PDB file of C-alpha atoms in Angstrom:
ATOM      1  CA  MET A   1       0.108   0.032   0.349  1.00  0.00           C
ATOM      2  CA  SER A   2       1.796   3.448  -0.846  1.00  0.00           C
ATOM      3  CA  SER A   3      -0.662   5.979   1.727  1.00  0.00           C
ATOM      4  CA  ALA A   4      -3.734   5.980   4.391  1.00  0.00           C
ATOM      5  CA  VAL A   5      -6.655   6.958   4.201  1.00  0.00           C
ATOM      6  CA  TRP A   6      -7.422   8.764   7.692  1.00  0.00           C
ATOM      7  CA  GLN A   7     -11.078   8.093   7.177  1.00  0.00           C
ATOM      8  CA  SER A   8     -14.081   8.869  10.318  1.00  0.00           C
ATOM      9  CA  ALA A   9     -15.595   5.416   8.598  1.00  0.00           C
ATOM     10  CA  SER A  10     -18.198   3.263  11.555  1.00  0.00           C
ATOM     11  CA  SER A  11     -18.199  -0.488  11.539  1.00  0.00           C
ATOM     12  CA  PRO A  12     -20.358  -3.139  12.806  1.00  0.00           C
ATOM     13  CA  VAL A  13     -18.602  -3.195  15.939  1.00  0.00           C
ATOM     14  CA  SER A  14     -20.368   0.115  17.242  1.00  0.00           C
ATOM     15  CA  SER A  15     -21.717   3.248  15.436  1.00  0.00           C
ATOM     16  CA  ALA A  16     -19.333   5.728  17.797  1.00  0.00           C
ATOM     17  CA  LEU A  17     -15.798   4.952  15.897  1.00  0.00           C
ATOM     18  CA  ALA A  18     -15.031   8.027  15.984  1.00  0.00           C
ATOM     19  CA  CYS A  19     -11.516  10.408  15.406  1.00  0.00           C
ATOM     20  CA  CYS A  20     -10.923  11.964  19.157  1.00  0.00           C
ATOM     21  CA  GLU A  21      -8.071  14.872  19.546  1.00  0.00           C
ATOM     22  CA  GLU A  22      -6.048  16.614  21.094  1.00  0.00           C
ATOM     23  CA  VAL A  23      -5.752  16.536  24.940  1.00  0.00           C
ATOM     24  CA  VAL A  24      -5.239  19.115  27.635  1.00  0.00           C
ATOM     25  CA  CYS A  25      -2.179  17.017  29.787  1.00  0.00           C
ATOM     26  CA  MET A  26       0.744  16.233  31.121  1.00  0.00           C
ATOM     27  CA  ALA A  27       2.443  13.924  29.300  1.00  0.00           C
ATOM     28  CA  VAL A  28       0.929  11.272  26.049  1.00  0.00           C
ATOM     29  CA  TYR A  29       1.940   7.202  26.656  1.00  0.00           C
ATOM     30  CA  VAL A  30       0.905   4.440  24.109  1.00  0.00           C
ATOM     31  CA  MET A  31       1.254   1.286  24.834  1.00  0.00           C
ATOM     32  CA  SER A  32      -0.562  -1.785  23.690  1.00  0.00           C
ATOM     33  CA  ASP A  33      -1.350  -5.915  23.785  1.00  0.00           C
ATOM     34  CA  LEU A  34      -1.000  -6.087  27.355  1.00  0.00           C
ATOM     35  CA  HIS A  35      -2.276  -9.619  26.635  1.00  0.00           C
ATOM     36  CA  GLY A  36      -3.239  -9.882  30.772  1.00  0.00           C
ATOM     37  CA  ASP A  37      -0.058  -9.177  31.302  1.00  0.00           C
ATOM     38  CA  TRP A  38      -1.176  -7.366  34.485  1.00  0.00           C
ATOM     39  CA  ALA A  39       2.633  -7.106  36.791  1.00  0.00           C
ATOM     40  CA  HIS A  40       3.613  -5.116  34.031  1.00  0.00           C
ATOM     41  CA  PHE A  41       1.532  -2.957  33.094  1.00  0.00           C
ATOM     42  CA  ARG A  42       1.924  -1.535  36.925  1.00  0.00           C
ATOM     43  CA  LEU A  43       5.410  -1.698  36.488  1.00  0.00           C
ATOM     44  CA  MET A  44       5.317   0.418  33.599  1.00  0.00           C
ATOM     45  CA  LEU A  45       2.724   2.346  35.229  1.00  0.00           C
ATOM     46  CA  MET A  46       5.960   2.932  38.305  1.00  0.00           C
ATOM     47  CA  ARG A  47       8.717   3.669  36.202  1.00  0.00           C
ATOM     48  CA  ILE A  48       6.695   6.183  34.322  1.00  0.00           C
ATOM     49  CA  ARG A  49       5.066   7.673  37.686  1.00  0.00           C
ATOM     50  CA  PHE A  50       2.037   7.389  35.409  1.00  0.00           C
ATOM     51  CA  SER A  51      -0.253  10.192  37.492  1.00  0.00           C
ATOM     52  CA  SER A  52      -3.590  11.915  37.179  1.00  0.00           C
ATOM     53  CA  ARG A  53      -2.581  15.016  34.816  1.00  0.00           C
ATOM     54  CA  ASP A  54      -1.538  12.259  31.956  1.00  0.00           C
ATOM     55  CA  GLN A  55      -3.048  10.894  29.794  1.00  0.00           C
ATOM     56  CA  LEU A  56      -2.268   6.517  28.335  1.00  0.00           C
ATOM     57  CA  TYR A  57      -3.793   5.501  25.167  1.00  0.00           C
ATOM     58  CA  ILE A  58      -3.273   1.448  24.740  1.00  0.00           C
ATOM     59  CA  ILE A  59      -4.148   0.449  21.856  1.00  0.00           C
ATOM     60  CA  GLY A  60      -6.082  -2.497  21.286  1.00  0.00           C
ATOM     61  CA  ASP A  61      -5.682  -6.698  22.792  1.00  0.00           C
ATOM     62  CA  ALA A  62      -5.229  -5.677  27.276  1.00  0.00           C
ATOM     63  CA  VAL A  63      -6.983  -9.456  27.022  1.00  0.00           C
ATOM     64  CA  ASP A  64      -5.985 -12.429  25.969  1.00  0.00           C
ATOM     65  CA  ARG A  65      -3.197 -15.030  26.771  1.00  0.00           C
ATOM     66  CA  GLY A  66      -2.067 -13.724  29.971  1.00  0.00           C
ATOM     67  CA  PRO A  67      -4.350 -14.642  33.258  1.00  0.00           C
ATOM     68  CA  HIS A  68      -6.136 -11.384  34.255  1.00  0.00           C
ATOM     69  CA  GLY A  69      -6.925  -9.927  30.518  1.00  0.00           C
ATOM     70  CA  ILE A  70     -10.459  -8.849  31.834  1.00  0.00           C
ATOM     71  CA  ARG A  71      -8.988  -7.142  35.373  1.00  0.00           C
ATOM     72  CA  LEU A  72      -7.049  -4.840  33.291  1.00  0.00           C
ATOM     73  CA  LEU A  73     -10.272  -4.059  31.002  1.00  0.00           C
ATOM     74  CA  HIS A  74     -11.556  -3.200  34.416  1.00  0.00           C
ATOM     75  CA  TYR A  75      -9.136  -0.847  35.634  1.00  0.00           C
ATOM     76  CA  ILE A  76      -8.940   0.699  32.223  1.00  0.00           C
ATOM     77  CA  GLN A  77     -12.617   1.996  32.339  1.00  0.00           C
ATOM     78  CA  LYS A  78     -12.522   3.166  35.631  1.00  0.00           C
ATOM     79  CA  GLN A  79      -9.662   5.962  34.970  1.00  0.00           C
ATOM     80  CA  GLN A  80     -10.582   8.523  32.595  1.00  0.00           C
ATOM     81  CA  ASN A  81      -6.809   9.084  31.911  1.00  0.00           C
ATOM     82  CA  MET A  82      -6.044   6.064  29.422  1.00  0.00           C
ATOM     83  CA  THR A  83      -8.651   5.106  26.889  1.00  0.00           C
ATOM     84  CA  LEU A  84      -8.401   2.317  25.218  1.00  0.00           C
ATOM     85  CA  LEU A  85      -8.679   0.840  21.145  1.00  0.00           C
ATOM     86  CA  LEU A  86      -9.791  -2.210  20.336  1.00  0.00           C
ATOM     87  CA  GLY A  87      -8.174  -4.334  18.903  1.00  0.00           C
ATOM     88  CA  ASN A  88      -9.031  -8.731  17.569  1.00  0.00           C
ATOM     89  CA  HIS A  89      -8.690 -10.060  20.539  1.00  0.00           C
ATOM     90  CA  GLU A  90     -11.139  -6.863  22.165  1.00  0.00           C
ATOM     91  CA  LEU A  91     -13.953  -8.251  18.925  1.00  0.00           C
ATOM     92  CA  MET A  92     -13.289 -11.669  19.618  1.00  0.00           C
ATOM     93  CA  LEU A  93     -13.998 -11.656  23.064  1.00  0.00           C
ATOM     94  CA  LEU A  94     -17.380  -9.432  22.502  1.00  0.00           C
ATOM     95  CA  GLU A  95     -18.472 -11.611  19.497  1.00  0.00           C
ATOM     96  CA  GLY A  96     -18.125 -14.110  22.325  1.00  0.00           C
ATOM     97  CA  LEU A  97     -20.552 -12.384  25.090  1.00  0.00           C
ATOM     98  CA  GLN A  98     -22.776 -11.692  22.540  1.00  0.00           C
ATOM     99  CA  ALA A  99     -22.587 -15.902  21.218  1.00  0.00           C
ATOM    100  CA  CYS A 100     -23.361 -17.117  24.331  1.00  0.00           C
ATOM    101  CA  GLY A 101     -24.970 -14.574  25.974  1.00  0.00           C
ATOM    102  CA  ASP A 102     -25.985 -15.438  30.079  1.00  0.00           C
ATOM    103  CA  ALA A 103     -24.550 -18.986  29.748  1.00  0.00           C
ATOM    104  CA  LEU A 104     -20.754 -19.141  28.408  1.00  0.00           C
ATOM    105  CA  ASN A 105     -19.507 -21.447  26.295  1.00  0.00           C
ATOM    106  CA  ALA A 106     -15.649 -22.430  26.309  1.00  0.00           C
ATOM    107  CA  ASP A 107     -16.085 -22.784  22.941  1.00  0.00           C
ATOM    108  CA  TRP A 108     -15.617 -18.959  22.204  1.00  0.00           C
ATOM    109  CA  PHE A 109     -13.089 -17.956  24.088  1.00  0.00           C
ATOM    110  CA  ASP A 110      -9.262 -18.059  25.126  1.00  0.00           C
ATOM    111  CA  PRO A 111      -8.789 -20.151  28.465  1.00  0.00           C
ATOM    112  CA  ALA A 112      -7.163 -17.143  30.572  1.00  0.00           C
ATOM    113  CA  THR A 113     -10.298 -14.675  29.649  1.00  0.00           C
ATOM    114  CA  PHE A 114     -12.587 -17.594  30.385  1.00  0.00           C
ATOM    115  CA  ALA A 115     -11.171 -18.753  34.095  1.00  0.00           C
ATOM    116  CA  GLU A 116     -11.567 -14.601  35.219  1.00  0.00           C
ATOM    117  CA  LEU A 117     -15.163 -14.918  32.661  1.00  0.00           C
ATOM    118  CA  SER A 118     -16.862 -17.464  34.806  1.00  0.00           C
ATOM    119  CA  GLN A 119     -16.175 -14.987  37.858  1.00  0.00           C
ATOM    120  CA  LEU A 120     -18.910 -12.837  36.492  1.00  0.00           C
ATOM    121  CA  SER A 121     -22.424 -12.639  36.573  1.00  0.00           C
ATOM    122  CA  PRO A 122     -25.027 -12.207  33.515  1.00  0.00           C
ATOM    123  CA  ALA A 123     -25.087  -8.629  34.424  1.00  0.00           C
ATOM    124  CA  ALA A 124     -20.927  -7.364  34.617  1.00  0.00           C
ATOM    125  CA  ARG A 125     -20.331  -9.231  31.729  1.00  0.00           C
ATOM    126  CA  GLY A 126     -23.290  -7.006  29.324  1.00  0.00           C
ATOM    127  CA  GLU A 127     -21.849  -4.326  31.333  1.00  0.00           C
ATOM    128  CA  LEU A 128     -18.219  -5.222  30.013  1.00  0.00           C
ATOM    129  CA  ALA A 129     -20.099  -5.703  26.399  1.00  0.00           C
ATOM    130  CA  SER A 130     -21.004  -2.969  26.662  1.00  0.00           C
ATOM    131  CA  TYR A 131     -18.375  -1.248  27.190  1.00  0.00           C
ATOM    132  CA  LEU A 132     -16.431  -2.900  24.617  1.00  0.00           C
ATOM    133  CA  SER A 133     -18.890  -2.135  22.252  1.00  0.00           C
ATOM    134  CA  ALA A 134     -18.015   1.834  22.770  1.00  0.00           C
ATOM    135  CA  LEU A 135     -14.651   0.807  22.266  1.00  0.00           C
ATOM    136  CA  PRO A 136     -12.685   3.345  19.429  1.00  0.00           C
ATOM    137  CA  VAL A 137     -11.098   1.097  15.986  1.00  0.00           C
ATOM    138  CA  PHE A 138      -8.720   4.253  15.838  1.00  0.00           C
ATOM    139  CA  LEU A 139      -7.859   7.742  17.098  1.00  0.00           C
ATOM    140  CA  ASN A 140      -6.693  10.936  15.364  1.00  0.00           C
ATOM    141  CA  ILE A 141      -4.415  12.383  18.806  1.00  0.00           C
ATOM    142  CA  SER A 142      -2.307  15.388  19.037  1.00  0.00           C
ATOM    143  CA  ALA A 143       1.284  16.205  21.500  1.00  0.00           C
ATOM    144  CA  GLY A 144       4.077  17.130  21.215  1.00  0.00           C
ATOM    145  CA  GLY A 145       3.189  19.674  18.675  1.00  0.00           C
ATOM    146  CA  GLN A 146       1.884  16.187  16.571  1.00  0.00           C
ATOM    147  CA  SER A 147      -0.254  14.888  14.281  1.00  0.00           C
ATOM    148  CA  TYR A 148      -0.340  10.591  15.266  1.00  0.00           C
ATOM    149  CA  PHE A 149      -2.712   8.031  13.425  1.00  0.00           C
ATOM    150  CA  LEU A 150      -3.823   5.212  16.518  1.00  0.00           C
ATOM    151  CA  VAL A 151      -4.976   2.187  16.023  1.00  0.00           C
ATOM    152  CA  HIS A 152      -4.461  -1.337  16.624  1.00  0.00           C
ATOM    153  CA  ALA A 153      -3.412  -2.928  13.150  1.00  0.00           C
ATOM    154  CA  SER A 154      -2.766  -1.073   9.591  1.00  0.00           C
ATOM    155  CA  PRO A 155      -4.114   2.205   8.539  1.00  0.00           C
ATOM    156  CA  ALA A 156      -7.383   0.964   5.712  1.00  0.00           C
ATOM    157  CA  PRO A 157      -6.488   1.978   1.660  1.00  0.00           C
ATOM    158  CA  PRO A 158      -8.142   4.376   0.350  1.00  0.00           C
ATOM    159  CA  GLY A 159     -11.899   2.577  -1.121  1.00  0.00           C
ATOM    160  CA  THR A 160     -12.162   0.529   2.016  1.00  0.00           C
ATOM    161  CA  GLU A 161     -14.911  -0.299   3.535  1.00  0.00           C
ATOM    162  CA  GLY A 162     -17.994  -2.748   5.757  1.00  0.00           C
ATOM    163  CA  GLU A 163     -15.635  -5.900   7.181  1.00  0.00           C
ATOM    164  CA  GLN A 164     -12.330  -4.622   4.275  1.00  0.00           C
ATOM    165  CA  LEU A 165     -11.783  -2.191   6.825  1.00  0.00           C
ATOM    166  CA  LEU A 166     -12.551  -3.680  10.291  1.00  0.00           C
ATOM    167  CA  GLU A 167     -10.087  -6.015   8.831  1.00  0.00           C
ATOM    168  CA  TYR A 168      -7.619  -3.465   8.094  1.00  0.00           C
ATOM    169  CA  LEU A 169      -7.740  -2.011  11.630  1.00  0.00           C
ATOM    170  CA  LEU A 170      -8.179  -5.247  14.240  1.00  0.00           C
ATOM    171  CA  TRP A 171      -5.838  -7.887  11.722  1.00  0.00           C
ATOM    172  CA  THR A 172      -3.392  -6.509   8.793  1.00  0.00           C
ATOM    173  CA  ARG A 173       0.213  -6.618  10.188  1.00  0.00           C
ATOM    174  CA  VAL A 174       2.029  -3.941   8.137  1.00  0.00           C
ATOM    175  CA  SER A 175       4.894  -5.173   5.958  1.00  0.00           C
ATOM    176  CA  PRO A 176       8.377  -3.836   6.225  1.00  0.00           C
ATOM    177  CA  ASP A 177       7.655  -1.881   2.570  1.00  0.00           C
ATOM    178  CA  ASP A 178       4.403   0.560   3.373  1.00  0.00           C
ATOM    179  CA  ARG A 179       4.960   3.405   2.969  1.00  0.00           C
ATOM    180  CA  PHE A 180       2.181   5.731   5.853  1.00  0.00           C
ATOM    181  CA  SER A 181       2.076   9.989   4.316  1.00  0.00           C
ATOM    182  CA  ARG A 182       1.550  10.538   8.193  1.00  0.00           C
ATOM    183  CA  PRO A 183       2.202   9.248  10.962  1.00  0.00           C
ATOM    184  CA  VAL A 184       0.987   5.887  12.386  1.00  0.00           C
ATOM    185  CA  ILE A 185       1.436   3.678  15.753  1.00  0.00           C
ATOM    186  CA  ALA A 186       0.152   0.781  15.757  1.00  0.00           C
ATOM    187  CA  GLY A 187       0.633  -2.308  17.956  1.00  0.00           C
ATOM    188  CA  HIS A 188      -0.621  -6.414  16.085  1.00  0.00           C
ATOM    189  CA  THR A 189       2.968  -7.550  15.385  1.00  0.00           C
ATOM    190  CA  PRO A 190       4.840  -8.293  17.864  1.00  0.00           C
ATOM    191  CA  THR A 191       8.728  -6.268  16.514  1.00  0.00           C
ATOM    192  CA  ALA A 192      10.398  -9.181  16.284  1.00  0.00           C
ATOM    193  CA  TYR A 193       8.372  -9.628  13.239  1.00  0.00           C
ATOM    194  CA  TYR A 194      11.006  -6.855  11.191  1.00  0.00           C
ATOM    195  CA  GLN A 195      13.855  -6.772  13.390  1.00  0.00           C
ATOM    196  CA  SER A 196      16.068  -9.597  15.420  1.00  0.00           C
ATOM    197  CA  LYS A 197      17.058  -6.961  18.177  1.00  0.00           C
ATOM    198  CA  THR A 198      16.942  -8.570  21.891  1.00  0.00           C
ATOM    199  CA  PRO A 199      15.948  -7.430  24.297  1.00  0.00           C
ATOM    200  CA  LEU A 200      13.084  -6.838  22.113  1.00  0.00           C
ATOM    201  CA  ARG A 201      12.613  -2.721  20.925  1.00  0.00           C
ATOM    202  CA  ILE A 202       9.537  -0.753  19.426  1.00  0.00           C
ATOM    203  CA  TRP A 203      10.734  -0.630  15.650  1.00  0.00           C
ATOM    204  CA  ARG A 204      10.180   1.823  13.890  1.00  0.00           C
ATOM    205  CA  ASN A 205       9.930   3.053  10.054  1.00  0.00           C
ATOM    206  CA  GLY A 206       9.529   5.819   8.420  1.00  0.00           C
ATOM    207  CA  ASN A 207       6.008   7.309   9.810  1.00  0.00           C
ATOM    208  CA  PHE A 208       5.222   3.222  11.219  1.00  0.00           C
ATOM    209  CA  THR A 209       6.045   2.364  14.846  1.00  0.00           C
ATOM    210  CA  ASP A 210       4.975  -0.329  15.898  1.00  0.00           C
ATOM    211  CA  ILE A 211       5.423  -0.650  19.135  1.00  0.00           C
ATOM    212  CA  ASP A 212       3.882  -4.908  20.419  1.00  0.00           C
ATOM    213  CA  CYS A 213       7.909  -5.880  22.018  1.00  0.00           C
ATOM    214  CA  GLY A 214       6.035  -9.206  23.020  1.00  0.00           C
ATOM    215  CA  THR A 215       5.584  -9.723  25.979  1.00  0.00           C
ATOM    216  CA  ALA A 216       2.622 -12.133  26.789  1.00  0.00           C
ATOM    217  CA  PHE A 217       5.753 -14.480  24.550  1.00  0.00           C
ATOM    218  CA  ARG A 218       8.343 -13.186  27.070  1.00  0.00           C
ATOM    219  CA  SER A 219       8.638 -17.402  27.344  1.00  0.00           C
ATOM    220  CA  VAL A 220       9.040 -18.617  24.003  1.00  0.00           C
ATOM    221  CA  LEU A 221      10.449 -14.671  22.530  1.00  0.00           C
ATOM    222  CA  PRO A 222      13.200 -13.954  23.445  1.00  0.00           C
ATOM    223  CA  GLY A 223      13.397 -10.622  24.597  1.00  0.00           C
ATOM    224  CA  GLY A 224      10.065  -9.829  24.267  1.00  0.00           C
ATOM    225  CA  CYS A 225       9.351  -7.326  27.196  1.00  0.00           C
ATOM    226  CA  LEU A 226       5.937  -5.169  27.373  1.00  0.00           C
ATOM    227  CA  ALA A 227       7.039  -1.170  25.517  1.00  0.00           C
ATOM    228  CA  CYS A 228       5.613   2.247  26.585  1.00  0.00           C
ATOM    229  CA  LEU A 229       6.171   5.508  24.336  1.00  0.00           C
ATOM    230  CA  ARG A 230       6.110   9.011  26.380  1.00  0.00           C
ATOM    231  CA  LEU A 231       4.976  11.459  22.507  1.00  0.00           C
ATOM    232  CA  ASP A 232       5.527  14.124  23.519  1.00  0.00           C
ATOM    233  CA  ASP A 233       8.956  13.573  23.706  1.00  0.00           C
ATOM    234  CA  GLY A 234       9.604   9.727  21.787  1.00  0.00           C
ATOM    235  CA  ARG A 235      11.064   8.924  25.156  1.00  0.00           C
ATOM    236  CA  GLU A 236      11.112   4.928  25.018  1.00  0.00           C
ATOM    237  CA  PHE A 237      10.907   2.389  28.843  1.00  0.00           C
ATOM    238  CA  TYR A 238      10.987  -0.770  28.936  1.00  0.00           C
ATOM    239  CA  VAL A 239      10.005  -3.355  30.913  1.00  0.00           C
TER     240      VAL A 239
END
């Protein structure tokens, strides 16, 4: 793809998929792909000295793989200065909740996520589904005098609509050959896909930045860690 389109198209997930503009705060941070890793998420918040005056964007996939994805969702939902974007794993969780209704079926869920969901009442699971259905699929933000397009997986080429649009935003892996007309920050693809550095580090290629450093795969991916990028000055943090 030679360029990206920045459009406010709606999707079947929610009518609330819209763009968001600049937030006035002390510092703006981005993370992605927490995948239930509560311990390293909390450690990162301490590492960056995150305060009530800061803003954090989590670019999808807070759930699955690790043991505390639902705990993370509940925590993020309660924080006024944290914004979660929809990732493909949140979408799968939402689809499972909608399909199962009050009777959970393990076939629909990641095992760790199912274990947490089983501890929730049907009403609480319904509230969780409502939260997930309202998550933005992409955001336009400004920080440090620069605009950024935040998306879980990849921007879509011009003219992309409907389910194909959602496929790009949540599932497509950006190629090293892709070029974008403005700064894009995404996760979804562990940076080991693009580089051989260990420990893994944030990967930058022109206007594209991948911040998924594989915290969910620490046991099988050498150097996997949780990354955080401060947009005000470009500083990188790892735990």
